[in-house]
């Protein structure tokens, strides 16, 4: 094409021939060679006009990718006749101002009139040049198309170059997208992918989309061709690796990476290519909520590392690499991102169970478009096991209705119970090692709800006619509500163990521990995980590190985030869900908290209200920290109930260290001795998990001649404790609910405790052999035999021989 009015027809014809040749070459050459331009000295026609082609390189001037802008436009048609040459001469050309937009497929104008009445498709552009004219307007970009040329004139050389590189980028990305959307031979496709990556890396444009656009093209290619061989997968991953060094992979590519981690965890691609990608994600990601697939990819990558021969050692080295060799981690986002990955992985182990329990959609359903709630049937793939074989498992744990100390039973069940509560029918006791039984979600909800109700009634039940609060209500530590444990599939169990160990690793770094303690303070784990023995054992190490840390900002996170909500302090206390060490960790937590600024009346008051039972149990076993706690409670008048004060005094006197510290306290406060001289307590509750030895130690420490009400509910006492009980001549109410107290102990009680009026044997292993002995206890007016092995004949015999018996509970027995 001739830009000089004096060019001849032969020059125009030569230029047209050149354009045709260039067009054919452009269509036939592979995209791999597009980064190199043609001959710079190619002549478009005769005359003084000359053109200079500017190469782009990875170094030098950098430009921002243009998406739209104002520019002057001129369109020159190819001259065919002498008249057309005159009309297209540079003296007769007309420039039009346009606001052009660079879309994904074409160059369009905001005012589609004149030269830009129709959009100019990138596929129709044959050549793209930077031109410098003599004695003519400067800063022009030439776009050649089959019918002529479009000239774009910018205000300065920088804008001209910016338009040139932006148009060049849009044109090439359009052609790559078109070619890679219809692949034929994968060896050619691989070459084109490498060329695409090289083009993105060497482009002088600076924009996020310069690297993201090729990644999206490749992720679309992989999504539409899922039947590729493993080798093709790895070749493509290696080819795009340079782009991932400074860019997060898009969501579809994350899905592909996750699949590769699951199917080929031992592939070298995981170590060599994915490692820097995951490291960048952990260092720079700001919110996994906006990009959850990045979190899933990180999770799958860590699990792939765990599948290697060295297993957790490789994971440990990876965590150490994220922290760095110094004592202070230079990357503030690594820890919260790692914790987020761990929490998401742990929740994924219980996801289907939680969704079935809450009737909420799973992540998969959310991604695929959740169904209507009433149409979904919650899956239950996890098997639920009872960890301990209960004595005949009732639907509810119900004591005597008239007993002031135990809970009140609900109204009797109807004669025809509804089939929606299958637990209500009596079932035989389970053997020690039964085959796993499948329980549906409705059964679980019924049992958990009833247990919650029972615990609430235990804590807040009426205290008879006495105006003072019941000592049982004040001190009884309820057992764990969750009586069911979940047996995870093998893979889910490995996932749970892997990420629990990562939390342990994180707690070993001193600089990470304060932030980790703060992140874990709200206990961000599902309830089902906290009932998993293996998980809580691993988590216990983390809590121990928090308790051992001297910094207040760390060990203060052991407490709950707000009042009314449990914290680690409560969970690992005796009787707590996660406690498996008889309170050793709880004692160490109390010790570090009391040694800090928490030696205040408010902290002691909190212990007295919520954890007095565990404190007394540990003090009874000689724990010095708990002895100090009880002494401080007496010294600061934390406990107002006289019976509770007397029980604390008896607990202190049961050990040498307690007796010594109590005597020192009495030297400071003489009124405590006056309190003790008035006689022992009338009510006493042994904390949960107490044993026969604990009871014997407590009763031998002081005077209990006035004791009338004793609760041993939910303790570990057996028939052997009857030797101590018969030494309480004034005892009128005895609660043995859910203990291992059997027939031998019952026979001994019937011979010595003639004044006993209220007896609770609910969920004890007593049989007719022991229950028949109760016929000699003529003072009994309330008897609970719920869920025992009572027969109908024995029940009739007891009714005939116990004239004062008014309230009796025989539900879930043969006599019911």
PDB file of N, CA and C in Angstrom, residues 702-737:
ATOM      1  N   UNK A 702     -12.951 -35.907 108.095  1.00  0.00           N
ATOM      2  CA  UNK A 702     -13.662 -35.026 109.010  1.00  0.00           C
ATOM      3  C   UNK A 702     -14.906 -35.680 109.549  1.00  0.00           C
ATOM      4  N   UNK A 703     -15.719 -34.883 110.176  1.00  0.00           N
ATOM      5  CA  UNK A 703     -16.949 -35.371 110.799  1.00  0.00           C
ATOM      6  C   UNK A 703     -18.111 -35.239 109.821  1.00  0.00           C
ATOM      7  N   UNK A 704     -18.749 -36.353 109.525  1.00  0.00           N
ATOM      8  CA  UNK A 704     -19.909 -36.352 108.640  1.00  0.00           C
ATOM      9  C   UNK A 704     -21.115 -36.981 109.336  1.00  0.00           C
ATOM     10  N   UNK A 705     -21.170 -36.814 110.652  1.00  0.00           N
ATOM     11  CA  UNK A 705     -22.272 -37.404 111.405  1.00  0.00           C
ATOM     12  C   UNK A 705     -23.605 -36.773 111.088  1.00  0.00           C
ATOM     13  N   UNK A 706     -23.592 -35.530 110.567  1.00  0.00           N
ATOM     14  CA  UNK A 706     -24.844 -34.845 110.242  1.00  0.00           C
ATOM     15  C   UNK A 706     -25.249 -35.009 108.775  1.00  0.00           C
ATOM     16  N   UNK A 707     -24.485 -35.767 108.007  1.00  0.00           N
ATOM     17  CA  UNK A 707     -24.747 -35.867 106.566  1.00  0.00           C
ATOM     18  C   UNK A 707     -26.070 -36.589 106.320  1.00  0.00           C
ATOM     19  N   UNK A 708     -26.965 -35.912 105.582  1.00  0.00           N
ATOM     20  CA  UNK A 708     -28.271 -36.473 105.274  1.00  0.00           C
ATOM     21  C   UNK A 708     -28.459 -36.732 103.773  1.00  0.00           C
ATOM     22  N   UNK A 709     -27.777 -35.969 102.944  1.00  0.00           N
ATOM     23  CA  UNK A 709     -27.979 -36.080 101.497  1.00  0.00           C
ATOM     24  C   UNK A 709     -26.618 -36.295 100.842  1.00  0.00           C
ATOM     25  N   UNK A 710     -26.445 -37.408 100.163  1.00  0.00           N
ATOM     26  CA  UNK A 710     -25.176 -37.745  99.500  1.00  0.00           C
ATOM     27  C   UNK A 710     -25.461 -38.116  98.051  1.00  0.00           C
ATOM     28  N   UNK A 711     -24.748 -37.469  97.132  1.00  0.00           N
ATOM     29  CA  UNK A 711     -24.870 -37.783  95.703  1.00  0.00           C
ATOM     30  C   UNK A 711     -23.549 -38.311  95.172  1.00  0.00           C
ATOM     31  N   UNK A 712     -23.600 -39.524  94.647  1.00  0.00           N
ATOM     32  CA  UNK A 712     -22.448 -40.138  93.975  1.00  0.00           C
ATOM     33  C   UNK A 712     -22.744 -40.322  92.491  1.00  0.00           C
ATOM     34  N   UNK A 713     -23.717 -39.599  91.968  1.00  0.00           N
ATOM     35  CA  UNK A 713     -24.148 -39.782  90.574  1.00  0.00           C
ATOM     36  C   UNK A 713     -23.010 -39.508  89.607  1.00  0.00           C
ATOM     37  N   UNK A 714     -22.898 -40.371  88.606  1.00  0.00           N
ATOM     38  CA  UNK A 714     -21.927 -40.225  87.506  1.00  0.00           C
ATOM     39  C   UNK A 714     -20.479 -40.290  87.994  1.00  0.00           C
ATOM     40  N   UNK A 715     -20.252 -40.957  89.076  1.00  0.00           N
ATOM     41  CA  UNK A 715     -18.886 -41.198  89.538  1.00  0.00           C
ATOM     42  C   UNK A 715     -18.495 -42.619  89.168  1.00  0.00           C
ATOM     43  N   UNK A 716     -17.286 -43.001  89.538  1.00  0.00           N
ATOM     44  CA  UNK A 716     -16.789 -44.352  89.228  1.00  0.00           C
ATOM     45  C   UNK A 716     -16.804 -45.261  90.445  1.00  0.00           C
ATOM     46  N   UNK A 717     -17.682 -44.982  91.392  1.00  0.00           N
ATOM     47  CA  UNK A 717     -17.738 -45.820  92.585  1.00  0.00           C
ATOM     48  C   UNK A 717     -18.372 -47.165  92.263  1.00  0.00           C
ATOM     49  N   UNK A 718     -18.037 -48.170  93.090  1.00  0.00           N
ATOM     50  CA  UNK A 718     -18.571 -49.530  92.940  1.00  0.00           C
ATOM     51  C   UNK A 718     -19.176 -49.976  94.271  1.00  0.00           C
ATOM     52  N   UNK A 719     -19.516 -51.246  94.337  1.00  0.00           N
ATOM     53  CA  UNK A 719     -20.089 -51.775  95.577  1.00  0.00           C
ATOM     54  C   UNK A 719     -19.128 -51.677  96.744  1.00  0.00           C
ATOM     55  N   UNK A 720     -17.828 -51.542  96.463  1.00  0.00           N
ATOM     56  CA  UNK A 720     -16.848 -51.459  97.544  1.00  0.00           C
ATOM     57  C   UNK A 720     -17.049 -50.227  98.413  1.00  0.00           C
ATOM     58  N   UNK A 721     -17.646 -49.174  97.886  1.00  0.00           N
ATOM     59  CA  UNK A 721     -17.831 -47.952  98.674  1.00  0.00           C
ATOM     60  C   UNK A 721     -18.902 -48.120  99.736  1.00  0.00           C
ATOM     61  N   UNK A 722     -19.666 -49.224  99.704  1.00  0.00           N
ATOM     62  CA  UNK A 722     -20.694 -49.442 100.719  1.00  0.00           C
ATOM     63  C   UNK A 722     -20.091 -49.523 102.116  1.00  0.00           C
ATOM     64  N   UNK A 723     -18.850 -49.975 102.216  1.00  0.00           N
ATOM     65  CA  UNK A 723     -18.163 -50.012 103.510  1.00  0.00           C
ATOM     66  C   UNK A 723     -18.057 -48.624 104.121  1.00  0.00           C
ATOM     67  N   UNK A 724     -17.943 -47.580 103.298  1.00  0.00           N
ATOM     68  CA  UNK A 724     -17.872 -46.213 103.797  1.00  0.00           C
ATOM     69  C   UNK A 724     -19.263 -45.632 104.022  1.00  0.00           C
ATOM     70  N   UNK A 725     -20.221 -46.023 103.195  1.00  0.00           N
ATOM     71  CA  UNK A 725     -21.561 -45.454 103.299  1.00  0.00           C
ATOM     72  C   UNK A 725     -22.262 -45.878 104.584  1.00  0.00           C
ATOM     73  N   UNK A 726     -22.000 -47.070 105.037  1.00  0.00           N
ATOM     74  CA  UNK A 726     -22.704 -47.539 106.246  1.00  0.00           C
ATOM     75  C   UNK A 726     -22.209 -46.835 107.507  1.00  0.00           C
ATOM     76  N   UNK A 727     -21.147 -46.011 107.375  1.00  0.00           N
ATOM     77  CA  UNK A 727     -20.655 -45.234 108.512  1.00  0.00           C
ATOM     78  C   UNK A 727     -21.365 -43.893 108.643  1.00  0.00           C
ATOM     79  N   UNK A 728     -22.405 -43.689 107.833  1.00  0.00           N
ATOM     80  CA  UNK A 728     -23.156 -42.426 107.854  1.00  0.00           C
ATOM     81  C   UNK A 728     -24.542 -42.706 108.421  1.00  0.00           C
ATOM     82  N   UNK A 729     -24.701 -42.653 109.712  1.00  0.00           N
ATOM     83  CA  UNK A 729     -25.968 -43.087 110.325  1.00  0.00           C
ATOM     84  C   UNK A 729     -27.148 -42.163 110.034  1.00  0.00           C
ATOM     85  N   UNK A 730     -26.882 -40.897 109.722  1.00  0.00           N
ATOM     86  CA  UNK A 730     -27.990 -39.948 109.497  1.00  0.00           C
ATOM     87  C   UNK A 730     -28.401 -39.862 108.038  1.00  0.00           C
ATOM     88  N   UNK A 731     -27.800 -40.673 107.188  1.00  0.00           N
ATOM     89  CA  UNK A 731     -28.051 -40.573 105.739  1.00  0.00           C
ATOM     90  C   UNK A 731     -29.511 -40.916 105.429  1.00  0.00           C
ATOM     91  N   UNK A 732     -30.192 -39.991 104.688  1.00  0.00           N
ATOM     92  CA  UNK A 732     -31.583 -40.190 104.306  1.00  0.00           C
ATOM     93  C   UNK A 732     -31.773 -40.245 102.788  1.00  0.00           C
ATOM     94  N   UNK A 733     -30.900 -39.571 102.044  1.00  0.00           N
ATOM     95  CA  UNK A 733     -31.028 -39.549 100.585  1.00  0.00           C
ATOM     96  C   UNK A 733     -29.703 -39.969  99.972  1.00  0.00           C
ATOM     97  N   UNK A 734     -29.754 -40.946  99.072  1.00  0.00           N
ATOM     98  CA  UNK A 734     -28.540 -41.469  98.418  1.00  0.00           C
ATOM     99  C   UNK A 734     -28.803 -41.571  96.919  1.00  0.00           C
ATOM    100  N   UNK A 735     -27.942 -40.920  96.148  1.00  0.00           N
ATOM    101  CA  UNK A 735     -28.074 -40.907  94.681  1.00  0.00           C
ATOM    102  C   UNK A 735     -26.911 -41.682  94.088  1.00  0.00           C
ATOM    103  N   UNK A 736     -27.206 -42.837  93.491  1.00  0.00           N
ATOM    104  CA  UNK A 736     -26.191 -43.691  92.854  1.00  0.00           C
ATOM    105  C   UNK A 736     -26.410 -43.770  91.347  1.00  0.00           C
ATOM    106  N   UNK A 737     -27.033 -42.784  90.783  1.00  0.00           N
ATOM    107  CA  UNK A 737     -27.388 -42.797  89.351  1.00  0.00           C
ATOM    108  C   UNK A 737     -26.138 -42.975  88.491  1.00  0.00           C
TER     109      UNK A 737
END
